[in-house]
Amino acid sequence: MGSLRAVSDDVRVGCAVDPASLRTDTDYRRTVASEFDAITAENAMKWGRLAADEGAYDFADADDVARFAERHDMYVRGHTLVWHRMYPEWLRPWTRSEAETERLLRDHVQTVAGRYRGCVDAWDVVNEAVADDGGLRETQWLNALGPEYIDRAFEYAAGVSDADLFYNDYGADGLSEKSDEVYDLVADLVAREVPIDGVGLQLHVFEETVPPADVAANVERLTELGLDVHITELDVGIGAAVPDEEAQADYYREVVGAATDAGVDTVVTWGVDDGQSWLPERGFGEAPLLFDESFERKPAYRAVREALGE
Ligand code: G3I
């Protein structure tokens, strides 16, 4: 059996990575390089990691991911420029003036998106700005700058980057009130000609499965707005949502098949192997990825290959 990245000419399959594991773990590095043709830094391009100290960026880890991607001819999803989590502690307390806060936002977006111009192919410009119970999430950015912070982030990124610019969220994968909210948000951005190119559906699956037909319908309506849609953080925890490895594989097959049939050309899993995943340590399900802890291919791995037409 060849590698996953060779299965489809039309669909890229990626993974979120940890730069330290890329540097030190031979099995991890070999798996990422040989199996995937897209990559995301799970944390290394987040603001809090890049600029832990005020006024000083440390790009070492993020650059490692970028170089690895270049060496292995991988599509790069940059994650993420503006988020309400994993920002530097020095941004607290949020008592700066509106002008100063906007300057910080602008400088950050321009610095990071500018640095990776020509390397990052798609940026998650704004992440998780919609609240779970409707409306915009009450973030520090919303409080300081109003809803326009979203426009500004896309505009600043567009000014320095040639990447496709995405809005990315969770719980908005299928058809739900939250996915309607995300749809309305991005439709409004498109209508006002804010420079957005796509929507990332994270597709973390652990409480219950999202019907694949609903994912397809959501992809189709977003595509009709003229936007690209990527599956950006796919994982399927064994537990409440799927009872075992076989059911997990069936779900991977169905949901990846439905999404790609509906026009998704990039599917990224949120990690590489079951030994390193954010889900189990938070009690959200077990063994959610395509490779087990020993980097052996799981039934889910073969199911994704089948979904891509093998
Ligand atoms: O690296 C430090 C370690 O030195 C320290 O000892 C330890 C103590 O808590 O923390 C470690 O950092 C943690 C990091 O993950 C690496 O494991 C952070 O505390 C923890 O907050 C961080 O969680 C990440 C989370 O985003 C917050 O940034 C997860 O790895 C990452 O999978 C998760 O990813 C998010 C996406 O960005 C957005 N969508 C949801 C997704 C899952 O929550």
Short mmCIF file of C-alpha atoms and ligand atoms in Angstrom, two decimals:
data_model
loop_
_atom_site.label_atom_id
_atom_site.label_comp_id
_atom_site.label_asym_id
_atom_site.label_seq_id
_atom_site.Cartn_x
_atom_site.Cartn_y
_atom_site.Cartn_z
CA MET A 1 0.00 0.00 0.00
CA GLY A 2 1.39 3.40 -0.97
CA SER A 3 1.07 6.53 1.08
CA LEU A 4 -2.11 8.44 1.89
CA ARG A 5 -0.90 11.55 0.11
CA ALA A 6 -0.68 9.64 -3.15
CA VAL A 7 -4.28 8.41 -3.11
CA SER A 8 -6.01 11.47 -4.54
CA ASP A 9 -4.86 14.16 -6.95
CA ASP A 10 -7.85 16.29 -5.98
CA VAL A 11 -7.89 16.16 -2.19
CA ARG A 12 -5.03 16.98 0.18
CA VAL A 13 -4.86 15.22 3.52
CA GLY A 14 -3.03 16.98 6.31
CA CYS A 15 -2.25 16.78 9.99
CA ALA A 16 -1.61 19.17 12.84
CA VAL A 17 1.93 18.87 14.15
CA ASP A 18 4.07 19.61 17.14
CA PRO A 19 7.52 20.93 16.11
CA ALA A 20 9.35 19.26 19.02
CA SER A 21 8.02 15.86 17.95
CA LEU A 22 9.01 16.59 14.35
CA ARG A 23 12.55 17.27 15.55
CA THR A 24 12.96 14.39 17.99
CA ASP A 25 10.64 11.51 17.09
CA THR A 26 11.74 9.59 14.01
CA ASP A 27 8.50 7.63 13.60
CA TYR A 28 6.44 10.79 13.93
CA ARG A 29 8.57 12.67 11.40
CA ARG A 30 8.58 9.79 8.92
CA THR A 31 4.80 9.39 9.17
CA VAL A 32 4.10 13.08 8.62
CA ALA A 33 6.52 13.33 5.70
CA SER A 34 5.42 10.22 3.90
CA GLU A 35 1.67 10.13 4.50
CA PHE A 36 0.45 13.74 4.40
CA ASP A 37 0.59 16.53 1.84
CA ALA A 38 -0.79 19.29 4.05
CA ILE A 39 0.31 20.50 7.48
CA THR A 40 -0.82 22.80 10.28
CA ALA A 41 1.07 23.82 13.39
CA GLU A 42 -1.19 22.67 16.24
CA ASN A 43 0.02 25.49 18.49
CA ALA A 44 3.29 26.92 17.18
CA MET A 45 1.80 29.74 15.09
CA LYS A 46 -0.56 30.95 17.81
CA TRP A 47 0.12 34.41 19.19
CA GLY A 48 0.93 33.22 22.71
CA ARG A 49 3.58 30.87 21.38
CA LEU A 50 5.11 33.36 18.93
CA ALA A 51 5.24 36.35 21.26
CA ALA A 52 5.37 35.19 24.86
CA ASP A 53 7.45 38.31 25.63
CA GLU A 54 6.15 41.73 24.65
CA GLY A 55 7.90 43.23 21.66
CA ALA A 56 9.89 40.10 20.79
CA TYR A 57 8.82 37.36 18.45
CA ASP A 58 10.35 33.89 18.55
CA PHE A 59 9.67 32.18 15.25
CA ALA A 60 11.96 29.17 15.78
CA ASP A 61 9.23 26.52 16.18
CA ALA A 62 6.94 27.99 13.54
CA ASP A 63 9.85 28.27 11.11
CA ASP A 64 10.68 24.61 11.71
CA VAL A 65 7.17 23.65 10.63
CA ALA A 66 7.39 25.94 7.59
CA ARG A 67 10.76 24.50 6.55
CA PHE A 68 9.56 20.93 7.02
CA ALA A 69 6.56 21.68 4.82
CA GLU A 70 8.74 23.17 2.12
CA ARG A 71 11.15 20.24 2.19
CA HIS A 72 8.31 17.77 1.80
CA ASP A 73 6.23 19.76 -0.65
CA MET A 74 3.27 20.21 1.68
CA TYR A 75 0.38 22.66 1.60
CA VAL A 76 0.49 24.83 4.73
CA ARG A 77 -2.57 25.88 6.75
CA GLY A 78 -1.53 28.68 9.09
CA HIS A 79 -3.35 28.57 12.44
CA THR A 80 -4.32 31.11 13.75
CA LEU A 81 -3.93 34.90 13.73
CA VAL A 82 -6.79 36.12 15.94
CA TRP A 83 -8.31 33.97 18.68
CA HIS A 84 -9.63 34.47 22.19
CA ARG A 85 -7.32 31.74 23.55
CA MET A 86 -3.55 31.20 23.65
CA TYR A 87 -2.70 34.86 23.39
CA PRO A 88 0.28 36.30 25.32
CA GLU A 89 -0.16 37.06 29.00
CA TRP A 90 1.22 40.56 28.42
CA LEU A 91 -1.96 41.47 26.54
CA ARG A 92 -3.67 41.40 29.96
CA PRO A 93 -5.21 43.37 31.50
CA TRP A 94 -7.31 44.45 28.57
CA THR A 95 -7.28 48.10 29.55
CA ARG A 96 -5.51 49.63 26.56
CA SER A 97 -7.26 52.23 24.46
CA GLU A 98 -9.17 51.16 21.36
CA ALA A 99 -6.49 52.69 19.13
CA GLU A 100 -3.68 50.89 20.95
CA THR A 101 -5.52 47.55 20.86
CA GLU A 102 -6.14 47.94 17.15
CA ARG A 103 -2.47 48.77 16.58
CA LEU A 104 -1.46 45.57 18.42
CA LEU A 105 -3.87 43.51 16.34
CA ARG A 106 -2.65 45.09 13.10
CA ASP A 107 1.03 44.69 13.95
CA HIS A 108 0.58 41.05 14.90
CA VAL A 109 -1.41 40.09 11.82
CA GLN A 110 0.94 41.95 9.50
CA THR A 111 4.09 40.59 11.16
CA VAL A 112 3.04 36.94 11.10
CA ALA A 113 1.10 36.80 7.84
CA GLY A 114 3.84 38.88 6.21
CA ARG A 115 6.64 36.62 7.44
CA TYR A 116 4.99 33.53 5.97
CA ARG A 117 3.97 35.11 2.67
CA GLY A 118 4.65 32.57 -0.06
CA CYS A 119 4.86 29.76 2.51
CA VAL A 120 1.46 29.63 4.19
CA ASP A 121 -1.17 28.72 1.60
CA ALA A 122 -4.24 29.29 3.77
CA TRP A 123 -4.55 31.25 7.02
CA ASP A 124 -7.15 30.77 9.72
CA VAL A 125 -7.35 34.53 10.14
CA VAL A 126 -10.10 34.56 12.75
CA ASN A 127 -10.83 31.52 14.88
CA GLU A 128 -14.01 30.75 16.84
CA ALA A 129 -15.59 34.22 16.88
CA VAL A 130 -19.15 32.88 17.08
CA ALA A 131 -20.61 32.08 20.51
CA ASP A 132 -22.09 28.66 21.24
CA ASP A 133 -25.38 30.27 22.28
CA GLY A 134 -25.62 32.68 19.35
CA GLY A 135 -24.19 35.99 18.25
CA LEU A 136 -20.55 36.93 18.36
CA ARG A 137 -18.47 35.47 21.17
CA GLU A 138 -17.72 37.96 23.93
CA THR A 139 -13.98 38.15 23.47
CA GLN A 140 -11.45 40.73 24.44
CA TRP A 141 -11.29 41.71 20.79
CA LEU A 142 -15.04 42.19 20.54
CA ASN A 143 -15.11 44.21 23.75
CA ALA A 144 -12.22 46.42 22.70
CA LEU A 145 -12.90 46.92 19.00
CA GLY A 146 -16.50 45.86 18.34
CA PRO A 147 -17.50 43.43 15.58
CA GLU A 148 -15.23 45.29 13.15
CA TYR A 149 -12.21 43.48 14.60
CA ILE A 150 -13.07 40.63 12.24
CA ASP A 151 -13.06 42.89 9.17
CA ARG A 152 -9.79 44.50 10.25
CA ALA A 153 -8.06 41.14 10.77
CA PHE A 154 -8.96 39.98 7.24
CA GLU A 155 -7.99 43.34 5.73
CA TYR A 156 -4.60 43.45 7.48
CA ALA A 157 -3.87 39.87 6.41
CA ALA A 158 -4.89 40.57 2.82
CA GLY A 159 -2.52 43.53 2.74
CA VAL A 160 0.57 41.41 3.37
CA SER A 161 -0.30 37.83 2.42
CA ASP A 162 -1.05 35.94 -0.76
CA ALA A 163 -2.63 33.06 1.19
CA ASP A 164 -6.31 32.19 1.05
CA LEU A 165 -7.94 33.75 4.09
CA PHE A 166 -10.26 31.61 6.21
CA TYR A 167 -12.73 31.95 9.04
CA ASN A 168 -12.46 28.78 11.20
CA ASP A 169 -14.85 27.41 13.84
CA TYR A 170 -16.05 24.33 15.72
CA GLY A 171 -19.57 23.03 16.20
CA ALA A 172 -20.54 24.53 12.85
CA ASP A 173 -19.81 21.47 10.73
CA GLY A 174 -23.27 20.23 9.90
CA LEU A 175 -26.63 21.95 10.09
CA SER A 176 -27.25 23.63 13.42
CA GLU A 177 -28.03 27.01 14.91
CA LYS A 178 -24.33 27.65 15.27
CA SER A 179 -23.57 26.72 11.68
CA ASP A 180 -26.37 29.09 10.63
CA GLU A 181 -24.66 31.81 12.67
CA VAL A 182 -21.33 31.09 10.99
CA TYR A 183 -23.03 31.07 7.61
CA ASP A 184 -24.62 34.46 8.32
CA LEU A 185 -21.32 35.89 9.55
CA VAL A 186 -19.33 34.85 6.49
CA ALA A 187 -22.17 35.72 4.09
CA ASP A 188 -22.12 39.23 5.55
CA LEU A 189 -18.33 39.44 5.14
CA VAL A 190 -18.67 38.37 1.51
CA ALA A 191 -21.51 40.86 0.89
CA ARG A 192 -19.40 43.69 2.31
CA GLU A 193 -16.38 42.59 0.27
CA VAL A 194 -14.22 41.86 3.28
CA PRO A 195 -11.37 39.76 1.81
CA ILE A 196 -12.38 36.28 2.98
CA ASP A 197 -11.73 33.25 0.77
CA GLY A 198 -12.89 30.32 2.80
CA VAL A 199 -14.39 28.67 5.84
CA GLY A 200 -12.73 26.02 8.00
CA LEU A 201 -15.02 23.43 9.55
CA GLN A 202 -13.04 21.94 12.43
CA LEU A 203 -15.06 18.71 12.77
CA HIS A 204 -13.98 17.59 16.23
CA VAL A 205 -16.29 14.64 16.85
CA PHE A 206 -16.68 13.31 20.39
CA GLU A 207 -20.12 13.93 21.91
CA GLU A 208 -22.10 12.74 18.92
CA THR A 209 -21.45 12.25 15.25
CA VAL A 210 -22.46 14.98 12.84
CA PRO A 211 -24.57 13.49 10.02
CA PRO A 212 -22.33 13.38 6.94
CA ALA A 213 -25.24 14.54 4.75
CA ASP A 214 -25.52 17.66 6.93
CA VAL A 215 -21.82 18.35 6.52
CA ALA A 216 -22.25 18.06 2.76
CA ALA A 217 -25.26 20.41 2.78
CA ASN A 218 -23.32 22.94 4.86
CA VAL A 219 -20.32 22.73 2.54
CA GLU A 220 -22.60 23.25 -0.45
CA ARG A 221 -24.29 26.37 0.91
CA LEU A 222 -20.94 27.90 1.91
CA THR A 223 -19.53 27.07 -1.52
CA GLU A 224 -22.49 28.84 -3.11
CA LEU A 225 -21.26 32.03 -1.43
CA GLY A 226 -18.09 31.67 -3.49
CA LEU A 227 -16.04 30.41 -0.53
CA ASP A 228 -13.69 27.44 -0.31
CA VAL A 229 -14.38 25.01 2.52
CA HIS A 230 -11.71 22.98 4.30
CA ILE A 231 -12.09 20.38 7.03
CA THR A 232 -9.46 21.76 9.38
CA GLU A 233 -9.24 19.81 12.66
CA LEU A 234 -10.79 16.39 12.11
CA ASP A 235 -10.69 13.83 14.90
CA VAL A 236 -13.23 11.24 16.05
CA GLY A 237 -12.96 10.19 19.69
CA ILE A 238 -14.01 6.64 20.59
CA GLY A 239 -16.61 6.90 23.35
CA ALA A 240 -19.93 8.69 23.26
CA ALA A 241 -19.85 9.35 19.51
CA VAL A 242 -18.55 6.03 18.16
CA PRO A 243 -18.21 2.85 20.26
CA ASP A 244 -15.14 1.23 18.72
CA GLU A 245 -12.46 1.35 16.03
CA GLU A 246 -14.71 -0.12 13.36
CA ALA A 247 -17.49 2.42 13.92
CA GLN A 248 -14.85 5.12 13.99
CA ALA A 249 -13.54 3.95 10.61
CA ASP A 250 -17.06 3.86 9.16
CA TYR A 251 -17.65 7.43 10.31
CA TYR A 252 -14.33 8.67 8.91
CA ARG A 253 -15.21 7.03 5.58
CA GLU A 254 -18.68 8.54 5.44
CA VAL A 255 -17.85 12.04 6.57
CA VAL A 256 -14.69 12.44 4.49
CA GLY A 257 -16.54 11.00 1.49
CA ALA A 258 -19.51 13.34 1.94
CA ALA A 259 -17.34 16.43 2.46
CA THR A 260 -15.06 15.78 -0.49
CA ASP A 261 -17.96 14.88 -2.77
CA ALA A 262 -19.46 18.25 -1.82
CA GLY A 263 -16.29 20.05 -2.89
CA VAL A 264 -13.85 20.04 0.05
CA ASP A 265 -10.30 19.70 -1.31
CA THR A 266 -8.36 19.85 1.98
CA VAL A 267 -8.93 17.60 5.01
CA VAL A 268 -6.66 18.05 8.02
CA THR A 269 -6.65 15.72 11.05
CA TRP A 270 -5.91 17.33 14.42
CA GLY A 271 -2.76 15.40 15.16
CA VAL A 272 -0.88 12.43 13.77
CA ASP A 273 -1.11 9.49 16.18
CA ASP A 274 -3.30 8.49 19.12
CA GLY A 275 -0.38 8.98 21.49
CA GLN A 276 -0.56 12.74 21.03
CA SER A 277 -4.04 14.19 20.90
CA TRP A 278 -5.80 16.91 22.87
CA LEU A 279 -9.02 14.84 23.14
CA PRO A 280 -8.25 11.95 25.57
CA GLU A 281 -6.53 14.15 28.13
CA ARG A 282 -9.68 16.26 28.34
CA GLY A 283 -11.91 13.21 28.70
CA PHE A 284 -13.47 13.72 25.26
CA GLY A 285 -12.95 10.22 23.87
CA GLU A 286 -10.11 7.88 23.05
CA ALA A 287 -7.82 7.11 20.15
CA PRO A 288 -9.26 9.68 17.72
CA LEU A 289 -6.72 9.70 14.87
CA LEU A 290 -5.62 7.67 11.82
CA PHE A 291 -2.46 6.16 13.37
CA ASP A 292 -2.17 4.34 16.69
CA GLU A 293 0.43 5.12 19.34
CA SER A 294 2.99 3.00 17.47
CA PHE A 295 2.25 4.81 14.21
CA GLU A 296 0.52 1.74 12.79
CA ARG A 297 -2.24 2.47 10.30
CA LYS A 298 -5.69 2.01 11.86
CA PRO A 299 -8.99 0.97 10.23
CA ALA A 300 -9.77 4.71 10.12
CA TYR A 301 -6.69 5.24 7.98
CA ARG A 302 -7.85 2.67 5.44
CA ALA A 303 -11.35 4.15 5.57
CA VAL A 304 -10.06 7.59 4.59
CA ARG A 305 -8.20 6.06 1.65
CA GLU A 306 -11.46 4.43 0.54
CA ALA A 307 -13.30 7.74 0.91
CA LEU A 308 -10.73 9.32 -1.39
CA GLY A 309 -11.55 6.79 -4.07
CA GLU A 310 -9.19 3.88 -3.50
O1 G3I B 1 3.73 23.00 26.29
C1 G3I B 1 3.20 23.28 27.59
C2 G3I B 1 4.00 22.53 28.64
O2 G3I B 1 5.32 23.01 28.66
C3 G3I B 1 3.32 22.73 29.99
O3 G3I B 1 3.98 21.94 30.95
C4 G3I B 1 1.86 22.31 29.94
C5 G3I B 1 1.13 22.58 31.25
O4 G3I B 1 -0.21 22.87 31.06
O5 G3I B 1 1.22 23.06 28.92
C6 G3I B 1 1.76 22.84 27.64
O6 G3I B 1 1.05 23.64 26.72
C7 G3I B 1 -0.26 23.20 26.39
C8 G3I B 1 -0.30 22.96 24.88
O7 G3I B 1 -1.61 22.66 24.48
C9 G3I B 1 0.62 21.83 24.43
O8 G3I B 1 0.19 20.61 24.96
C10 G3I B 1 -1.25 24.29 26.77
O9 G3I B 1 -1.30 24.40 28.18
C11 G3I B 1 -2.62 23.95 26.23
O10 G3I B 1 -3.49 25.04 26.45
C12 G3I B 1 -2.52 23.69 24.74
O11 G3I B 1 -3.78 23.30 24.28
C13 G3I B 1 -4.00 23.47 22.89
C14 G3I B 1 -5.28 24.27 22.74
O12 G3I B 1 -5.65 24.34 21.36
C15 G3I B 1 -5.11 25.70 23.26
O13 G3I B 1 -4.22 26.43 22.47
C16 G3I B 1 -4.12 22.10 22.24
O14 G3I B 1 -2.82 21.48 22.22
C17 G3I B 1 -4.63 22.23 20.81
O15 G3I B 1 -4.92 20.96 20.30
C18 G3I B 1 -5.89 23.07 20.81
O16 G3I B 1 -6.29 23.21 19.48
C19 G3I B 1 -7.55 23.87 19.31
C20 G3I B 1 -7.43 24.69 18.04
O17 G3I B 1 -6.32 25.57 18.13
C21 G3I B 1 -8.71 25.44 17.76
N1 G3I B 1 -9.85 24.54 17.73
C22 G3I B 1 -10.00 23.67 18.89
C23 G3I B 1 -8.72 22.88 19.15
C24 G3I B 1 -8.89 21.94 20.33
O18 G3I B 1 -9.09 22.65 21.52
#
